[in-house]
Coordinates of C-alpha atoms in Angstrom, one line a residue:
X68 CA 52.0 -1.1 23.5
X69 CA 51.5 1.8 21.3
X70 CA 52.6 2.2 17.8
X71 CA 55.4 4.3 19.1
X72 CA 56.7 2.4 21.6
X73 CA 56.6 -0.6 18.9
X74 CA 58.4 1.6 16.6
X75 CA 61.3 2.1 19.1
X76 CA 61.8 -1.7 19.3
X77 CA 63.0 -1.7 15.6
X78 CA 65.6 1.2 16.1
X79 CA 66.9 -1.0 19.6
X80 CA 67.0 -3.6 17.8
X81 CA 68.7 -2.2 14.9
X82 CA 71.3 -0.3 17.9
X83 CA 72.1 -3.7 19.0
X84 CA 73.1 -5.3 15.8
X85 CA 75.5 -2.2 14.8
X86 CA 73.2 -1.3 12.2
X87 CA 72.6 2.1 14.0
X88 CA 74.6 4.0 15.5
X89 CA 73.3 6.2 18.7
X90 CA 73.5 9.5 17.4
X91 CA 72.0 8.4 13.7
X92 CA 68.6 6.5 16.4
X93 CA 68.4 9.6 17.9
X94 CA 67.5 11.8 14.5
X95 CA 65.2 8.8 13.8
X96 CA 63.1 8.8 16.9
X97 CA 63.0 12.5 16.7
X98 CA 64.5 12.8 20.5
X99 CA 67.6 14.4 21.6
X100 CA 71.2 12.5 21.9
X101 CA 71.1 11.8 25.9
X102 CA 67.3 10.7 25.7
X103 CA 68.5 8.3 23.1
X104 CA 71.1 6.6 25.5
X105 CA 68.5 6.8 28.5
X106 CA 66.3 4.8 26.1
X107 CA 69.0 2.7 24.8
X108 CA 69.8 1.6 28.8
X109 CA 66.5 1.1 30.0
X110 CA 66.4 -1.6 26.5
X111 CA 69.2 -3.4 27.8
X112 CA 68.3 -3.8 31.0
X113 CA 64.1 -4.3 30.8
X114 CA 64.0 -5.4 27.0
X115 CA 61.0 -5.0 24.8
X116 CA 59.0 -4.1 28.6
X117 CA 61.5 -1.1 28.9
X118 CA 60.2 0.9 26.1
X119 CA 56.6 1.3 27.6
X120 CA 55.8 4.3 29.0
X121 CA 56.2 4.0 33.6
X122 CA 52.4 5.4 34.2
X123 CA 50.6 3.6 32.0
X124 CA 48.0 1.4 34.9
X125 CA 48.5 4.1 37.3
X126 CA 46.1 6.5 38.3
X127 CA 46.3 9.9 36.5
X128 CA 47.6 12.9 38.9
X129 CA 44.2 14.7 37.7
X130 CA 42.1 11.7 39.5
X131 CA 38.9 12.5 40.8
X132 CA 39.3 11.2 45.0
X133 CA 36.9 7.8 45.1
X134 CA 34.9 9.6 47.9
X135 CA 34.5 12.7 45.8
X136 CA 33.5 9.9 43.0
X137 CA 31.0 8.2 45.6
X138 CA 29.4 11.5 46.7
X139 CA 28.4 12.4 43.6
X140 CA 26.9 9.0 42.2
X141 CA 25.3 9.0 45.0
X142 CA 23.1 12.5 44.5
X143 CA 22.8 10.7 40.9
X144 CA 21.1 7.8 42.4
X145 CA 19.2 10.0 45.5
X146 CA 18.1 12.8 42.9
X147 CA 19.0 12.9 39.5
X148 CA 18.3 9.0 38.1
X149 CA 16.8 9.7 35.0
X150 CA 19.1 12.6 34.3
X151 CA 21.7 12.6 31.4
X152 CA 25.7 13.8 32.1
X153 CA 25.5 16.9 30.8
X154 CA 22.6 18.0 32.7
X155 CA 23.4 16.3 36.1
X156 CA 26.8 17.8 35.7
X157 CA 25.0 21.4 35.4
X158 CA 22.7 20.8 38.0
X159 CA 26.1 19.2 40.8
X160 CA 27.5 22.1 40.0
X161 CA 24.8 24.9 40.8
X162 CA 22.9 22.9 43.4
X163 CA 25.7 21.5 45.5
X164 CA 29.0 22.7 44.1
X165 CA 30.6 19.8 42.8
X166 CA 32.1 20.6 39.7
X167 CA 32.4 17.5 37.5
X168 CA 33.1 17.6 33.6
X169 CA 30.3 15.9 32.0
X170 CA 32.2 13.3 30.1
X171 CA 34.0 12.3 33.3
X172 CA 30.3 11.8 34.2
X173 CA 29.7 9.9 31.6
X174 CA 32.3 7.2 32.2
X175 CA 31.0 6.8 35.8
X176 CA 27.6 6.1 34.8
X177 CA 28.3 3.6 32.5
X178 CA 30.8 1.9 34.3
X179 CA 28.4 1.8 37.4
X180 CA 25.8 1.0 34.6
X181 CA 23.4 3.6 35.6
X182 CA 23.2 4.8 32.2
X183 CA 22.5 3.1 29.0
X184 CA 24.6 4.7 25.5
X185 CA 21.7 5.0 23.1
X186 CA 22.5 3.6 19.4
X187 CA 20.5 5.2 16.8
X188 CA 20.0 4.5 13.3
X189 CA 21.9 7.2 10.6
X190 CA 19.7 8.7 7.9
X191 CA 21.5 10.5 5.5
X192 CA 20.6 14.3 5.4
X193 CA 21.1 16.9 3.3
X194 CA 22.2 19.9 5.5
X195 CA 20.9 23.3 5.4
X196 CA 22.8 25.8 6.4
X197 CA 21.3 28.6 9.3
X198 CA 20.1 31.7 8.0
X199 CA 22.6 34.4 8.8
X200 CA 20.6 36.9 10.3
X201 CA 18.1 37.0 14.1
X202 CA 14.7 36.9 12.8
X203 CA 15.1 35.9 8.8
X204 CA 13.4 33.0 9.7
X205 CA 11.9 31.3 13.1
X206 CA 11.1 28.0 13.5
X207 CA 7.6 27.0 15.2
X208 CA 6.2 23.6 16.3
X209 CA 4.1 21.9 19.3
X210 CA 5.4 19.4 21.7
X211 CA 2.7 17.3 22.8
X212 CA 4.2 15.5 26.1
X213 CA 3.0 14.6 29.8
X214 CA 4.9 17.7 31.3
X215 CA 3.8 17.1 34.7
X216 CA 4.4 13.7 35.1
X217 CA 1.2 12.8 35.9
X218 CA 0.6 16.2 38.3
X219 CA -1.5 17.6 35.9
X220 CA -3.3 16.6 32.7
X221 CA -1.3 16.4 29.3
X222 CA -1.1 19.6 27.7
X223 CA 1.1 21.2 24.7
X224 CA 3.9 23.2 24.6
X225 CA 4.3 25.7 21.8
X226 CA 8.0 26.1 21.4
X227 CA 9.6 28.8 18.3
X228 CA 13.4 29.3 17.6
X229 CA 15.3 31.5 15.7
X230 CA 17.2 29.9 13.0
X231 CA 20.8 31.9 13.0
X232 CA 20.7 32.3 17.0
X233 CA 18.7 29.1 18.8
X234 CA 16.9 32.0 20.4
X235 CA 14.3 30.0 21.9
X236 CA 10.6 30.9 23.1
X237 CA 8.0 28.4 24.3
X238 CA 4.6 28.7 26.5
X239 CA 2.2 25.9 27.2
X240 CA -1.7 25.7 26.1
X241 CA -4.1 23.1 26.6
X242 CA -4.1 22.2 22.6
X243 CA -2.2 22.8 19.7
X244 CA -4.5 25.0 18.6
X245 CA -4.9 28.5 16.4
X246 CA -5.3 30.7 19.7
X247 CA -2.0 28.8 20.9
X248 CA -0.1 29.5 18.1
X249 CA -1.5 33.3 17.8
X250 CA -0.3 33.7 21.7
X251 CA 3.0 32.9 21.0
X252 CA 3.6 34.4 17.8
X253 CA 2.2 37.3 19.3
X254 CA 4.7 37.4 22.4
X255 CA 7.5 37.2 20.1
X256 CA 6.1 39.9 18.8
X257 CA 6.1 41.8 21.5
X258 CA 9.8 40.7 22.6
X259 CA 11.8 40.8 18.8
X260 CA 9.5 42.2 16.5
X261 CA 7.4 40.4 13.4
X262 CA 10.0 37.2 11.8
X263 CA 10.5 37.5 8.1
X264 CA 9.4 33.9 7.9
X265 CA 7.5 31.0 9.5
X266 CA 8.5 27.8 9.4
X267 CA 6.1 24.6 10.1
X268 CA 4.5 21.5 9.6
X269 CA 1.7 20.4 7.1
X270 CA -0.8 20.6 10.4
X271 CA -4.1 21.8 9.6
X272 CA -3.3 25.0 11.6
X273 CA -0.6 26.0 9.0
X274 CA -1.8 24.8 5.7
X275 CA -5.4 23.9 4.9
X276 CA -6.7 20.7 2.5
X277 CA -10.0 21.9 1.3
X278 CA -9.9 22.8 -2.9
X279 CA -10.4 26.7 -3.4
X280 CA -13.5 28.4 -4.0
X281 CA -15.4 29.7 -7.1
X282 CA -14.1 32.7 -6.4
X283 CA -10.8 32.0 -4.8
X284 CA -10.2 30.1 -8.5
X285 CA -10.9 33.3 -10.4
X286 CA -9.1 35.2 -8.3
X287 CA -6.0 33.1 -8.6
X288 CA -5.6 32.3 -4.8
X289 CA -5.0 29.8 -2.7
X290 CA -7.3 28.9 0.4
X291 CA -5.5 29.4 3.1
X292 CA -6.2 29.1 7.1
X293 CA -6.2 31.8 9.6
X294 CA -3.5 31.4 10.9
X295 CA -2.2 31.7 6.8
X296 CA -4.1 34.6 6.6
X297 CA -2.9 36.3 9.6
X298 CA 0.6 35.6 8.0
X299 CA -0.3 36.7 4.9
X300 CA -1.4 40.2 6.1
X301 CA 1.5 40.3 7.9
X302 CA 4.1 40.0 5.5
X303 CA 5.5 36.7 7.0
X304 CA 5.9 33.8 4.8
X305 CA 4.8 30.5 5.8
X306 CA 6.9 28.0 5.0
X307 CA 5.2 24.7 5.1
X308 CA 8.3 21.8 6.3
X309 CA 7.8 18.7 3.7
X310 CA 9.4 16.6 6.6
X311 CA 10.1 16.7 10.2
X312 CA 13.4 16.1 10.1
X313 CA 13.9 19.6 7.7
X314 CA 12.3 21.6 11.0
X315 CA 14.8 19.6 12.6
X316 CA 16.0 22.6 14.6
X317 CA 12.6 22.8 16.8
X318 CA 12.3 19.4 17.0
X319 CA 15.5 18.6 18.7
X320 CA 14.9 21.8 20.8
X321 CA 11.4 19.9 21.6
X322 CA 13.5 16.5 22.7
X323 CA 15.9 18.8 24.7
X324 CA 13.2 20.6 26.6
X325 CA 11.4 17.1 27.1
X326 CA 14.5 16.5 28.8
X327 CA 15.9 19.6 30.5
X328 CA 12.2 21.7 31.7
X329 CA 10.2 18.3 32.5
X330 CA 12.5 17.5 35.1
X331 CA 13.1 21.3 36.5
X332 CA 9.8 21.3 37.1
X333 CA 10.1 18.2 38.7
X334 CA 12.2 20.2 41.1
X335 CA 10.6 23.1 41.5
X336 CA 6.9 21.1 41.7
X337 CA 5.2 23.1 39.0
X338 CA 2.3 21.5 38.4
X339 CA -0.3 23.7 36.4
X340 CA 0.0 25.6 32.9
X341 CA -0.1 29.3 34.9
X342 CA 2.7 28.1 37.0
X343 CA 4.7 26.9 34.6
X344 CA 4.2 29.7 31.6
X345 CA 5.2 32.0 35.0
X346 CA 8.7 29.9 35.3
X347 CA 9.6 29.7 31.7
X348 CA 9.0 33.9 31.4
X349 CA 10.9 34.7 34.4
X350 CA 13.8 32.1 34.9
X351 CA 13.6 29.6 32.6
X352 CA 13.8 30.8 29.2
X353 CA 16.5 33.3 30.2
X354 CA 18.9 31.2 31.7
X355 CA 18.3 28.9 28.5
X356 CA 18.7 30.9 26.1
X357 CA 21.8 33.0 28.0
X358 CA 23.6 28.9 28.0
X359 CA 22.8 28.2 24.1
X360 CA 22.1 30.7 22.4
X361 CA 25.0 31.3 19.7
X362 CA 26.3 34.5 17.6
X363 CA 24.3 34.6 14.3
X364 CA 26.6 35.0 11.0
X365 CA 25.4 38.4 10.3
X366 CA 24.9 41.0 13.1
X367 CA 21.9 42.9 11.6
X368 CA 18.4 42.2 12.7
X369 CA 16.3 41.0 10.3
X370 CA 12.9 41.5 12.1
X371 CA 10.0 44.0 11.3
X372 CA 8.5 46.4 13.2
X373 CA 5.4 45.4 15.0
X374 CA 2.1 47.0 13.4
X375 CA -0.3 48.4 15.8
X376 CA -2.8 46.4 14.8
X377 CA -1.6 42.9 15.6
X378 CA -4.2 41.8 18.1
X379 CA -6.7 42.6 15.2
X380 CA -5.0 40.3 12.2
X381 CA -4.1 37.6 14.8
X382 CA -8.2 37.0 15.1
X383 CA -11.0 34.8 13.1
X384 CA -12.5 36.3 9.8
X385 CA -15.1 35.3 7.9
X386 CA -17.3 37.0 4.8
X387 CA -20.9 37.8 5.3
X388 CA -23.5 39.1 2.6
X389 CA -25.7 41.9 4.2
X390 CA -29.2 41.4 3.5
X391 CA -32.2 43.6 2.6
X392 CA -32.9 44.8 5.9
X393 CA -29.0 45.7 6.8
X394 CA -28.7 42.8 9.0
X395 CA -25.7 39.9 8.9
X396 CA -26.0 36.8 10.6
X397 CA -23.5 34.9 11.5
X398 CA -23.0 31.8 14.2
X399 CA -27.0 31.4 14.2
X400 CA -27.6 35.1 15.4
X401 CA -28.4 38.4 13.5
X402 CA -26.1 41.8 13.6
X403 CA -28.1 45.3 12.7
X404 CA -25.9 47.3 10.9
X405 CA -26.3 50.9 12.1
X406 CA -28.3 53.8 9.6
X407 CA -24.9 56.1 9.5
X408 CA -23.7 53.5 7.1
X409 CA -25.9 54.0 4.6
X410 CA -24.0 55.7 2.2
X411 CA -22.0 52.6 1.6
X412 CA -24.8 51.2 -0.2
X413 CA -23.9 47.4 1.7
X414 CA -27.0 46.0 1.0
X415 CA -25.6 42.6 -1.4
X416 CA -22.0 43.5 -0.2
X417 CA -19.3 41.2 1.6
X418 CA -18.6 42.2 4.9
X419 CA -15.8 41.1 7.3
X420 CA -17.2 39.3 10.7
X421 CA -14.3 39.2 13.0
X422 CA -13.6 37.5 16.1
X423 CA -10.7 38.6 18.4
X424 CA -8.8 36.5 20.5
X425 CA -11.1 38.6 24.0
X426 CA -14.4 36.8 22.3
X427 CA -15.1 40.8 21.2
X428 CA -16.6 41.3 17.4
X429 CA -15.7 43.4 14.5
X430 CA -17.7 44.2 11.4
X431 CA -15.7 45.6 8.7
X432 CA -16.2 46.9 5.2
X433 CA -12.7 47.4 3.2
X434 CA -11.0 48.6 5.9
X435 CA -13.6 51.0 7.6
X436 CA -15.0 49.7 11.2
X437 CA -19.2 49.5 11.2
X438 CA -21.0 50.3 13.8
X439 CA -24.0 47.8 14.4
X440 CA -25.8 46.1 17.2
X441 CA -26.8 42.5 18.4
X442 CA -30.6 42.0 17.8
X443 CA -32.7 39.8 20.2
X444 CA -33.1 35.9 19.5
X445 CA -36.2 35.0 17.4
X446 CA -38.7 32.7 19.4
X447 CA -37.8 29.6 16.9
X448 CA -40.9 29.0 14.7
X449 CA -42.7 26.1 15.6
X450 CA -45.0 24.4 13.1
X451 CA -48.5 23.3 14.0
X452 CA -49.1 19.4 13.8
X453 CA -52.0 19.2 11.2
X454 CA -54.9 18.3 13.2
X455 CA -57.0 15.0 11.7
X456 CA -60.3 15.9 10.3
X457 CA -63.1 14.3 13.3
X458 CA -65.3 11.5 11.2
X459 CA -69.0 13.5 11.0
X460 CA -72.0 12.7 12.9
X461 CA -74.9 11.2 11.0
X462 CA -77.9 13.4 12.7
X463 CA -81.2 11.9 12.8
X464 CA -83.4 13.9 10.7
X465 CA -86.2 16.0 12.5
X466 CA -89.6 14.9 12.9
X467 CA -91.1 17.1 10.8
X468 CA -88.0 16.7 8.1
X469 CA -89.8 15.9 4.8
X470 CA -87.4 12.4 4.5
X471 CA -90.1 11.7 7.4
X472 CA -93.3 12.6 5.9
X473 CA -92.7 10.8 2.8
X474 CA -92.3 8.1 4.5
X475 CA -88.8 7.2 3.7
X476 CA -88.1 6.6 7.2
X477 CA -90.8 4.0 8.5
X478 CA -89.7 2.2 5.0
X479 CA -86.0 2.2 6.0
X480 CA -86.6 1.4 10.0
X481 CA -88.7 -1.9 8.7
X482 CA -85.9 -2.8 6.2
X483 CA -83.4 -2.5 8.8
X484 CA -85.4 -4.5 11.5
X485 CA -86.3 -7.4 8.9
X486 CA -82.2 -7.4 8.1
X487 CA -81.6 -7.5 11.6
X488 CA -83.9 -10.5 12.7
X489 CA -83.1 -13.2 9.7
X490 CA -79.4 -12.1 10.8
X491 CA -80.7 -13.6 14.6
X492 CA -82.7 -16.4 12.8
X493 CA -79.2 -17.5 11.3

């Protein structure tokens, strides 16, 4: 019985003491005159039962049919087990065109218990409001997960989102590495335009350990990576997350995808990274995004334009001294530096050794591309063993040696033989 209903006992029973009078119950219970008496009747004649509502225990007139009911736990079991509501709701709806709402869903699966309500732990969080404009700031991360279920090795997924919108953009690699994050940053690129800011983790990728230099000291900089660098020339901050859960945007878009694109491609058997970067360019991403995307809070677009030279920042510099004979070596072979050069005077100077992302290399001087060429490996130097000096021959002397005609030798050949024969009388 609801509070109500328990609530209209007291006024009855006030009615049927004469405390109340019909018309003075009526203004109390907030129902007209004639409802009042229809109340008042069914009180007399049912009592305190009278005042509960006729279809409570009955089946609502909005009642899904049991075999509508049946059918569709029975795709969930066939098909979608390890689905959640939401999604198997989405999926009966555009694969077999059952429309269900998903927390209808929800009550079948647990009553049939074929879903378990998870109970987690509350933190308490500060929260951070979005940023109000596309682009002011775009979230980046790697998912490392088994995406293929076993189909294929494990491999990472790079995933970005925009901050104001949930614009989302993700595209496997083997690793989380620098060449997977420069792929990804660079297609966003391509598809929005440079983000005003970066946000990540403390990975090594993002935000280096080592202490500065000498000369990074006295310039007054920090050491940075190259994917810091490539920021830095950019004009993108990179905001370095002191936690996961303040990134907490990509990493619940990393649990829903986990969820939502393991089990598409499931579906679809995907099984390789081509395959799959293929699906999430051409369907995937767009019928994502097109479902969750929301309005941002300010309609201007906070992006940059993207500078001609992106292909060449998003690369691997190092500094190199040129020596004496114009040459720079680097990765254990030498670089001649062509003559038309020469009135740079680079002989002491830093140089820029760069590697682009097509294994190509560029040399450059502050700003200005060299010219130079590859020169032939060395035959490695190998050092002689030192040879042993032989032990040397004691030559007889020669017969006519003057050791012999002084008669040294008869003298010494008698003191030899009269050593050796006590020796054998011994």
């Amino acid at each position: 019985m609801s509070q109500k209903e328990r609530e209209r006992i007291l006024v009855m029973k006030a009615i049927g003491k004469g405390e109340l009078k019909l018309v003075k119950a009526a203004e109390l219970l907030g129902v007209s005159y004639r409802q009042t008496r229809r109340i008042w009747r069914r009180y007399l004649a049912d009592g305190d039962a009278g005042l509960v509502h006729r279809t409570r225990g009955k089946p609502g007139p909005r009642r899904k049919a049991t075999a509508f009911r049946e059918e569709v736990l029975g795709f969930i079991r066939d098909r979608y087990p390890d689905f959640g509501p939401t999604l198997a709701a989405e999926y009966l709806a555009d694969e077999h065109g059952l429309e269900v709402d998903h927390e209808t869903l929800r009550r079948w699966l647990n009553a049939e218990g074929l879903r378990k309500p998870k109970h987690r732990r509350q933190t308490h969080r500060a929260r951070r409001e979005r940023r109000p404009c596309l682009g002011q700031m775009v979230q980046l991360d790697g998912s490392h997960h088994d995406w293929f279920e076993g189909r294929a090795e494990q491999c990472c997924l790079m995933v970005m989102v925009d901050d104001a919108t949930n614009r989302t953009l993700a595209r496997f690699s083997p690793k989380e590495t620098t060449r997977a994050c420069y792929d990804i940053f660079e297609q966003w690129a391509e598809q929005s335009g440079l983000p005003r800011s970066i946000y990540a983790d403390r990975h090594s990728i993002y935000l280096t350990q080592r202490e500065p230099t000498v000369a990074e000291q006295l310039a007054g900089k920090e050491p940075k990576t190259q994917f810091g660098r490539a920021m830095e020339r950019l004009s993108v901050d990179l905001i370095a997350a002191q936690s996961p859960q303040a990134k907490g945007r990509v990493e619940r878009m990393n649990g829903t995808l986990q969820d939502r694109l393991v089990k598409a491609m499931r579906l679809k058997g995907i099984s390789d990274i081509e395959q799959a970067n293929d699906y999430l360019a051409k369907t995937y991403l767009p019928d994502f995004n097109q479902r969750f995307m929301r309005v941002a809070a300010q309609p201007a677009d906070a992006h940059l334009a993207q500078p001609k030279e992106l292909n060449e920042v998003l690369s691997w510099e190092e500094k190199r001294v040129v020596q004496r004979d114009w040459t720079v070596k680097w990765e254990n072979k030498q670089y001649q530096l062509d003559r038309r050069h020469e009135g740079l005077s680079l002989v002491g100077k830093a140089i820029t050794v760069r590697l682009l992302r097509d294994e190509s290399r560029q040399m450059v001087y502050q700003g200005k591309k060299l010219k130079w060429k590859q020169l032939s490996a060395e035959a490695p130097r190998v050092r002689e063993a030192e040879k042993k000096p032989e032990p040397k021959k004691r030559q007889a002397p020669a017969a006519n040696h003057p050791w012999r005609r002084a008669g040294r030798a008869k003298a010494r050949s008698e003191e030899h033989t009269s050593e050796l024969q006590s020796h054998l009388n011994l």
